[in-house]
Amino acid sequence: MNEAENDKSLKLSNILKKGNWTVKQFYPIENTNNFEVKIIFKNLPGVLISDFFAPNTINHLSMNKDKVYITSTGIDDVSWKYELDRISED
């Protein structure tokens, strides 16, 4: 993992420290420019979500209020898009 990737992973971990989150994964629909949205985690503590992304390479990370947008490459060498929605700040 290079320094930029490490910085994004650390930034994501810091964002997810508090609260519960829902994670949506965007699956491309074949032969279209559209995506199917699948909820892969619902209302889980951010530390668990952070653990899920730990082995991944974070290619893109941005935040808008209580939403985080990520593009990451997993151990399967496939790039996926995610939206993380903050449910609570407990």
Tab-separated table of N, CA, C and O in Angstrom:
chain	number	residue	atom	x	y	z
A	1	MET	N	0.854	-1.177	0.000
A	1	MET	CA	0.000	0.000	0.000
A	1	MET	C	0.895	1.234	0.000
A	1	MET	O	1.772	1.364	0.838
A	2	ASN	N	0.682	2.138	-0.952
A	2	ASN	CA	1.505	3.345	-0.989
A	2	ASN	C	0.977	4.384	0.003
A	2	ASN	O	-0.057	4.198	0.636
A	3	GLU	N	1.691	5.496	0.117
A	3	GLU	CA	1.351	6.511	1.122
A	3	GLU	C	-0.027	7.139	0.902
A	3	GLU	O	-0.789	7.347	1.852
A	4	ALA	N	-0.378	7.431	-0.356
A	4	ALA	CA	-1.688	8.027	-0.652
A	4	ALA	C	-2.815	7.074	-0.288
A	4	ALA	O	-3.837	7.479	0.271
A	5	GLU	N	-2.640	5.789	-0.602
A	5	GLU	CA	-3.654	4.788	-0.250
A	5	GLU	C	-3.774	4.680	1.259
A	5	GLU	O	-4.871	4.573	1.803
A	6	ASN	N	-2.641	4.700	1.954
A	6	ASN	CA	-2.638	4.611	3.405
A	6	ASN	C	-3.348	5.815	4.020
A	6	ASN	O	-4.105	5.669	4.976
A	7	ASP	N	-3.127	7.008	3.465
A	7	ASP	CA	-3.789	8.218	3.953
A	7	ASP	C	-5.310	8.106	3.808
A	7	ASP	O	-6.057	8.487	4.710
A	8	LYS	N	-5.777	7.584	2.688
A	8	LYS	CA	-7.220	7.425	2.473
A	8	LYS	C	-7.797	6.390	3.416
A	8	LYS	O	-8.895	6.577	3.949
A	9	SER	N	-7.085	5.313	3.655
A	9	SER	CA	-7.559	4.292	4.594
A	9	SER	C	-7.640	4.845	6.005
A	9	SER	O	-8.610	4.598	6.730
A	10	LEU	N	-6.637	5.613	6.392
A	10	LEU	CA	-6.632	6.234	7.721
A	10	LEU	C	-7.755	7.255	7.842
A	10	LEU	O	-8.455	7.308	8.860
A	11	LYS	N	-7.962	8.056	6.791
A	11	LYS	CA	-9.044	9.046	6.800
A	11	LYS	C	-10.398	8.338	6.940
A	11	LYS	O	-11.250	8.775	7.724
A	12	LEU	N	-10.586	7.239	6.211
A	12	LEU	CA	-11.847	6.489	6.310
A	12	LEU	C	-12.032	5.958	7.725
A	12	LEU	O	-13.121	6.078	8.291
A	13	SER	N	-11.000	5.384	8.291
A	13	SER	CA	-11.100	4.865	9.668
A	13	SER	C	-11.489	5.959	10.646
A	13	SER	O	-12.310	5.742	11.541
A	14	ASN	N	-10.910	7.145	10.482
A	14	ASN	CA	-11.240	8.269	11.370
A	14	ASN	C	-12.680	8.726	11.195
A	14	ASN	O	-13.347	9.075	12.169
A	15	ILE	N	-13.171	8.741	9.967
A	15	ILE	CA	-14.559	9.131	9.704
A	15	ILE	C	-15.518	8.141	10.362
A	15	ILE	O	-16.539	8.519	10.928
A	16	LEU	N	-15.173	6.861	10.291
A	16	LEU	CA	-16.082	5.812	10.754
A	16	LEU	C	-15.984	5.522	12.250
A	16	LEU	O	-16.735	4.682	12.760
A	17	LYS	N	-15.089	6.201	12.969
A	17	LYS	CA	-14.875	5.915	14.389
A	17	LYS	C	-16.149	5.959	15.212
A	17	LYS	O	-16.347	5.145	16.103
A	18	LYS	N	-16.988	6.945	14.935
A	18	LYS	CA	-18.191	7.125	15.744
A	18	LYS	C	-19.428	6.829	14.914
A	18	LYS	O	-19.481	7.105	13.722
A	19	GLY	N	-20.410	6.281	15.576
A	19	GLY	CA	-21.707	6.100	14.949
A	19	GLY	C	-21.892	4.778	14.231
A	19	GLY	O	-20.986	3.963	14.138
A	20	ASN	N	-23.106	4.612	13.783
A	20	ASN	CA	-23.488	3.430	13.009
A	20	ASN	C	-23.697	3.847	11.563
A	20	ASN	O	-24.132	4.971	11.284
A	21	TRP	N	-23.450	2.917	10.653
A	21	TRP	CA	-23.459	3.200	9.231
A	21	TRP	C	-24.191	2.106	8.460
A	21	TRP	O	-24.212	0.956	8.880
A	22	THR	N	-24.750	2.494	7.331
A	22	THR	CA	-25.298	1.549	6.351
A	22	THR	C	-24.430	1.661	5.109
A	22	THR	O	-24.090	2.762	4.682
A	23	VAL	N	-24.055	0.516	4.549
A	23	VAL	CA	-23.172	0.485	3.378
A	23	VAL	C	-23.941	-0.037	2.179
A	23	VAL	O	-24.515	-1.135	2.231
A	24	LYS	N	-23.937	0.762	1.112
A	24	LYS	CA	-24.566	0.372	-0.153
A	24	LYS	C	-23.463	0.144	-1.177
A	24	LYS	O	-22.539	0.950	-1.286
A	25	GLN	N	-23.584	-0.959	-1.912
A	25	GLN	CA	-22.622	-1.268	-2.964
A	25	GLN	C	-23.327	-1.149	-4.303
A	25	GLN	O	-24.465	-1.591	-4.447
A	26	PHE	N	-22.649	-0.550	-5.257
A	26	PHE	CA	-23.222	-0.313	-6.580
A	26	PHE	C	-22.682	-1.350	-7.560
A	26	PHE	O	-21.485	-1.378	-7.838
A	27	TYR	N	-23.577	-2.202	-8.060
A	27	TYR	CA	-23.221	-3.221	-9.039
A	27	TYR	C	-23.581	-2.719	-10.428
A	27	TYR	O	-24.721	-2.345	-10.678
A	28	PRO	N	-22.629	-2.722	-11.367
A	28	PRO	CA	-22.960	-2.296	-12.726
A	28	PRO	C	-23.939	-3.280	-13.380
A	28	PRO	O	-23.803	-4.489	-13.225
A	29	ILE	N	-24.923	-2.731	-14.066
A	29	ILE	CA	-25.870	-3.555	-14.824
A	29	ILE	C	-25.276	-3.724	-16.221
A	29	ILE	O	-25.000	-2.737	-16.908
A	30	GLU	N	-25.065	-4.960	-16.592
A	30	GLU	CA	-24.392	-5.280	-17.848
A	30	GLU	C	-25.052	-4.596	-19.048
A	30	GLU	O	-26.274	-4.522	-19.145
A	31	ASN	N	-24.224	-4.096	-19.935
A	31	ASN	CA	-24.632	-3.447	-21.188
A	31	ASN	C	-25.427	-2.158	-20.970
A	31	ASN	O	-26.189	-1.756	-21.842
A	32	THR	N	-25.276	-1.530	-19.807
A	32	THR	CA	-25.919	-0.235	-19.542
A	32	THR	C	-24.945	0.638	-18.762
A	32	THR	O	-23.881	0.178	-18.331
A	33	ASN	N	-25.322	1.869	-18.547
A	33	ASN	CA	-24.546	2.775	-17.700
A	33	ASN	C	-25.161	2.881	-16.317
A	33	ASN	O	-24.834	3.791	-15.560
A	34	ASN	N	-26.074	1.972	-15.979
A	34	ASN	CA	-26.804	2.025	-14.711
A	34	ASN	C	-26.205	1.059	-13.698
A	34	ASN	O	-25.439	0.160	-14.049
A	35	PHE	N	-26.609	1.267	-12.448
A	35	PHE	CA	-26.139	0.428	-11.355
A	35	PHE	C	-27.319	-0.114	-10.562
A	35	PHE	O	-28.333	0.553	-10.415
A	36	GLU	N	-27.143	-1.312	-10.040
A	36	GLU	CA	-28.075	-1.879	-9.069
A	36	GLU	C	-27.473	-1.607	-7.693
A	36	GLU	O	-26.282	-1.824	-7.473
A	37	VAL	N	-28.279	-1.096	-6.785
A	37	VAL	CA	-27.798	-0.780	-5.445
A	37	VAL	C	-28.175	-1.918	-4.498
A	37	VAL	O	-29.334	-2.323	-4.426
A	38	LYS	N	-27.162	-2.432	-3.796
A	38	LYS	CA	-27.391	-3.490	-2.813
A	38	LYS	C	-26.901	-3.010	-1.454
A	38	LYS	O	-25.793	-2.484	-1.344
A	39	ILE	N	-27.734	-3.178	-0.449
A	39	ILE	CA	-27.312	-2.859	0.919
A	39	ILE	C	-26.560	-4.077	1.432
A	39	ILE	O	-27.121	-5.167	1.529
A	40	ILE	N	-25.274	-3.871	1.740
A	40	ILE	CA	-24.489	-5.014	2.221
A	40	ILE	C	-24.325	-5.014	3.742
A	40	ILE	O	-24.103	-6.067	4.323
A	41	PHE	N	-24.433	-3.843	4.373
A	41	PHE	CA	-24.452	-3.741	5.835
A	41	PHE	C	-25.469	-2.682	6.212
A	41	PHE	O	-25.523	-1.628	5.583
A	42	LYS	N	-26.246	-2.955	7.249
A	42	LYS	CA	-27.269	-2.000	7.671
A	42	LYS	C	-27.103	-1.700	9.152
A	42	LYS	O	-27.140	-2.610	9.991
A	43	ASN	N	-26.888	-0.414	9.438
A	43	ASN	CA	-26.859	0.084	10.814
A	43	ASN	C	-25.825	-0.651	11.683
A	43	ASN	O	-26.125	-1.088	12.775
A	44	LEU	N	-24.597	-0.743	11.168
A	44	LEU	CA	-23.508	-1.377	11.922
A	44	LEU	C	-22.555	-0.318	12.461
A	44	LEU	O	-22.391	0.749	11.866
A	45	PRO	N	-21.884	-0.620	13.587
A	45	PRO	CA	-20.881	0.313	14.104
A	45	PRO	C	-19.785	0.555	13.065
A	45	PRO	O	-19.350	-0.364	12.360
A	46	GLY	N	-19.332	1.809	12.998
A	46	GLY	CA	-18.323	2.192	12.027
A	46	GLY	C	-17.032	1.404	12.118
A	46	GLY	O	-16.372	1.169	11.104
A	47	VAL	N	-16.657	0.972	13.327
A	47	VAL	CA	-15.408	0.205	13.457
A	47	VAL	C	-15.492	-1.113	12.693
A	47	VAL	O	-14.496	-1.577	12.144
A	48	LEU	N	-16.672	-1.721	12.648
A	48	LEU	CA	-16.830	-2.955	11.872
A	48	LEU	C	-16.768	-2.675	10.373
A	48	LEU	O	-16.208	-3.464	9.603
A	49	ILE	N	-17.333	-1.550	9.961
A	49	ILE	CA	-17.280	-1.154	8.546
A	49	ILE	C	-15.833	-0.885	8.159
A	49	ILE	O	-15.372	-1.293	7.086
A	50	SER	N	-15.097	-0.234	9.036
A	50	SER	CA	-13.689	0.048	8.790
A	50	SER	C	-12.901	-1.249	8.606
A	50	SER	O	-12.045	-1.353	7.725
A	51	ASP	N	-13.203	-2.251	9.417
A	51	ASP	CA	-12.543	-3.564	9.293
A	51	ASP	C	-12.839	-4.203	7.939
A	51	ASP	O	-11.969	-4.862	7.366
A	52	PHE	N	-14.060	-4.023	7.439
A	52	PHE	CA	-14.436	-4.573	6.139
A	52	PHE	C	-13.557	-3.987	5.026
A	52	PHE	O	-13.120	-4.693	4.120
A	53	PHE	N	-13.280	-2.678	5.103
A	53	PHE	CA	-12.494	-2.015	4.065
A	53	PHE	C	-10.983	-2.123	4.289
A	53	PHE	O	-10.207	-1.768	3.401
A	54	ALA	N	-10.544	-2.605	5.438
A	54	ALA	CA	-9.115	-2.631	5.774
A	54	ALA	C	-8.243	-3.341	4.726
A	54	ALA	O	-7.176	-2.819	4.379
A	55	PRO	N	-8.652	-4.484	4.177
A	55	PRO	CA	-7.769	-5.136	3.187
A	55	PRO	C	-7.869	-4.527	1.784
A	55	PRO	O	-7.126	-4.908	0.886
A	56	ASN	N	-8.782	-3.594	1.596
A	56	ASN	CA	-8.999	-2.994	0.272
A	56	ASN	C	-8.066	-1.814	0.029
A	56	ASN	O	-7.593	-1.184	0.966
A	57	THR	N	-7.872	-1.494	-1.236
A	57	THR	CA	-7.188	-0.276	-1.634
A	57	THR	C	-8.258	0.779	-1.882
A	57	THR	O	-9.162	0.556	-2.688
A	58	ILE	N	-8.177	1.893	-1.177
A	58	ILE	CA	-9.143	2.972	-1.353
A	58	ILE	C	-8.643	3.856	-2.500
A	58	ILE	O	-7.619	4.523	-2.380
A	59	ASN	N	-9.358	3.834	-3.615
A	59	ASN	CA	-8.972	4.598	-4.790
A	59	ASN	C	-9.524	6.025	-4.747
A	59	ASN	O	-8.882	6.952	-5.240
A	60	HIS	N	-10.721	6.174	-4.207
A	60	HIS	CA	-11.375	7.484	-4.132
A	60	HIS	C	-12.166	7.535	-2.832
A	60	HIS	O	-12.812	6.558	-2.450
A	61	LEU	N	-12.120	8.689	-2.168
A	61	LEU	CA	-12.854	8.884	-0.919
A	61	LEU	C	-13.315	10.327	-0.858
A	61	LEU	O	-12.516	11.255	-0.994
A	62	SER	N	-14.621	10.523	-0.701
A	62	SER	CA	-15.153	11.875	-0.509
A	62	SER	C	-16.321	11.795	0.458
A	62	SER	O	-16.923	10.737	0.648
A	63	MET	N	-16.629	12.936	1.079
A	63	MET	CA	-17.694	12.969	2.074
A	63	MET	C	-18.568	14.186	1.840
A	63	MET	O	-18.074	15.247	1.464
A	64	ASN	N	-19.866	13.998	2.068
A	64	ASN	CA	-20.842	15.074	1.951
A	64	ASN	C	-21.826	14.904	3.101
A	64	ASN	O	-22.650	13.995	3.063
A	65	LYS	N	-21.705	15.742	4.125
A	65	LYS	CA	-22.526	15.654	5.341
A	65	LYS	C	-22.405	14.274	5.961
A	65	LYS	O	-21.350	13.911	6.433
A	66	ASP	N	-23.494	13.495	5.967
A	66	ASP	CA	-23.490	12.174	6.598
A	66	ASP	C	-23.364	11.046	5.581
A	66	ASP	O	-23.818	9.928	5.831
A	67	LYS	N	-22.758	11.324	4.450
A	67	LYS	CA	-22.543	10.311	3.414
A	67	LYS	C	-21.069	10.291	3.027
A	67	LYS	O	-20.427	11.323	2.909
A	68	VAL	N	-20.556	9.083	2.848
A	68	VAL	CA	-19.187	8.886	2.384
A	68	VAL	C	-19.266	8.107	1.085
A	68	VAL	O	-20.010	7.128	0.984
A	69	TYR	N	-18.498	8.556	0.102
A	69	TYR	CA	-18.458	7.882	-1.202
A	69	TYR	C	-17.071	7.298	-1.399
A	69	TYR	O	-16.072	8.006	-1.229
A	70	ILE	N	-17.039	6.027	-1.726
A	70	ILE	CA	-15.767	5.313	-1.844
A	70	ILE	C	-15.750	4.526	-3.150
A	70	ILE	O	-16.746	3.916	-3.528
A	71	THR	N	-14.597	4.529	-3.773
A	71	THR	CA	-14.296	3.553	-4.810
A	71	THR	C	-13.084	2.800	-4.290
A	71	THR	O	-12.079	3.423	-3.902
A	72	SER	N	-13.196	1.489	-4.224
A	72	SER	CA	-12.081	0.705	-3.692
A	72	SER	C	-11.896	-0.567	-4.504
A	72	SER	O	-12.819	-1.052	-5.160
A	73	THR	N	-10.682	-1.066	-4.426
A	73	THR	CA	-10.351	-2.327	-5.076
A	73	THR	C	-10.134	-3.350	-3.982
A	73	THR	O	-9.307	-3.144	-3.083
A	74	GLY	N	-10.887	-4.432	-4.065
A	74	GLY	CA	-10.805	-5.474	-3.059
A	74	GLY	C	-9.761	-6.517	-3.391
A	74	GLY	O	-9.030	-6.400	-4.373
A	75	ILE	N	-9.735	-7.542	-2.579
A	75	ILE	CA	-8.761	-8.616	-2.788
A	75	ILE	C	-9.044	-9.388	-4.081
A	75	ILE	O	-8.186	-10.115	-4.557
A	76	ASP	N	-10.234	-9.178	-4.647
A	76	ASP	CA	-10.596	-9.816	-5.917
A	76	ASP	C	-10.105	-9.017	-7.129
A	76	ASP	O	-10.373	-9.377	-8.266
A	77	ASP	N	-9.367	-7.922	-6.883
A	77	ASP	CA	-8.846	-7.032	-7.935
A	77	ASP	C	-9.944	-6.392	-8.775
A	77	ASP	O	-9.718	-6.012	-9.920
A	78	VAL	N	-11.129	-6.264	-8.207
A	78	VAL	CA	-12.244	-5.603	-8.880
A	78	VAL	C	-12.517	-4.291	-8.147
A	78	VAL	O	-12.515	-4.250	-6.919
A	79	SER	N	-12.741	-3.236	-8.915
A	79	SER	CA	-13.045	-1.935	-8.338
A	79	SER	C	-14.554	-1.815	-8.116
A	79	SER	O	-15.340	-2.088	-9.022
A	80	TRP	N	-14.940	-1.425	-6.896
A	80	TRP	CA	-16.350	-1.301	-6.531
A	80	TRP	C	-16.618	0.096	-6.011
A	80	TRP	O	-15.759	0.721	-5.404
A	81	LYS	N	-17.866	0.544	-6.193
A	81	LYS	CA	-18.301	1.831	-5.664
A	81	LYS	C	-19.245	1.591	-4.488
A	81	LYS	O	-20.085	0.688	-4.536
A	82	TYR	N	-19.085	2.438	-3.466
A	82	TYR	CA	-19.887	2.324	-2.249
A	82	TYR	C	-20.397	3.686	-1.823
A	82	TYR	O	-19.746	4.705	-2.063
A	83	GLU	N	-21.529	3.664	-1.151
A	83	GLU	CA	-22.027	4.836	-0.437
A	83	GLU	C	-22.256	4.393	0.998
A	83	GLU	O	-22.932	3.396	1.243
A	84	LEU	N	-21.692	5.127	1.933
A	84	LEU	CA	-21.868	4.843	3.354
A	84	LEU	C	-22.723	5.954	3.938
A	84	LEU	O	-22.387	7.135	3.805
A	85	ASP	N	-23.803	5.592	4.576
A	85	ASP	CA	-24.729	6.560	5.172
A	85	ASP	C	-24.655	6.454	6.680
A	85	ASP	O	-24.878	5.374	7.250
A	86	ARG	N	-24.353	7.593	7.329
A	86	ARG	CA	-24.321	7.602	8.797
A	86	ARG	C	-25.741	7.534	9.322
A	86	ARG	O	-26.603	8.335	8.959
A	87	ILE	N	-25.991	6.570	10.196
A	87	ILE	CA	-27.307	6.370	10.800
A	87	ILE	C	-27.397	7.115	12.128
A	87	ILE	O	-28.425	7.685	12.467
A	88	SER	N	-26.308	7.054	12.895
A	88	SER	CA	-26.274	7.732	14.198
A	88	SER	C	-24.846	8.155	14.493
A	88	SER	O	-23.901	7.677	13.871
A	89	GLU	N	-24.692	9.035	15.470
A	89	GLU	CA	-23.352	9.475	15.859
A	89	GLU	C	-22.988	8.995	17.256
A	89	GLU	O	-22.080	9.522	17.864
A	90	ASP	N	-23.669	8.014	17.761
A	90	ASP	CA	-23.425	7.517	19.134
A	90	ASP	C	-22.011	7.058	19.319
A	90	ASP	O	-21.407	6.456	18.542
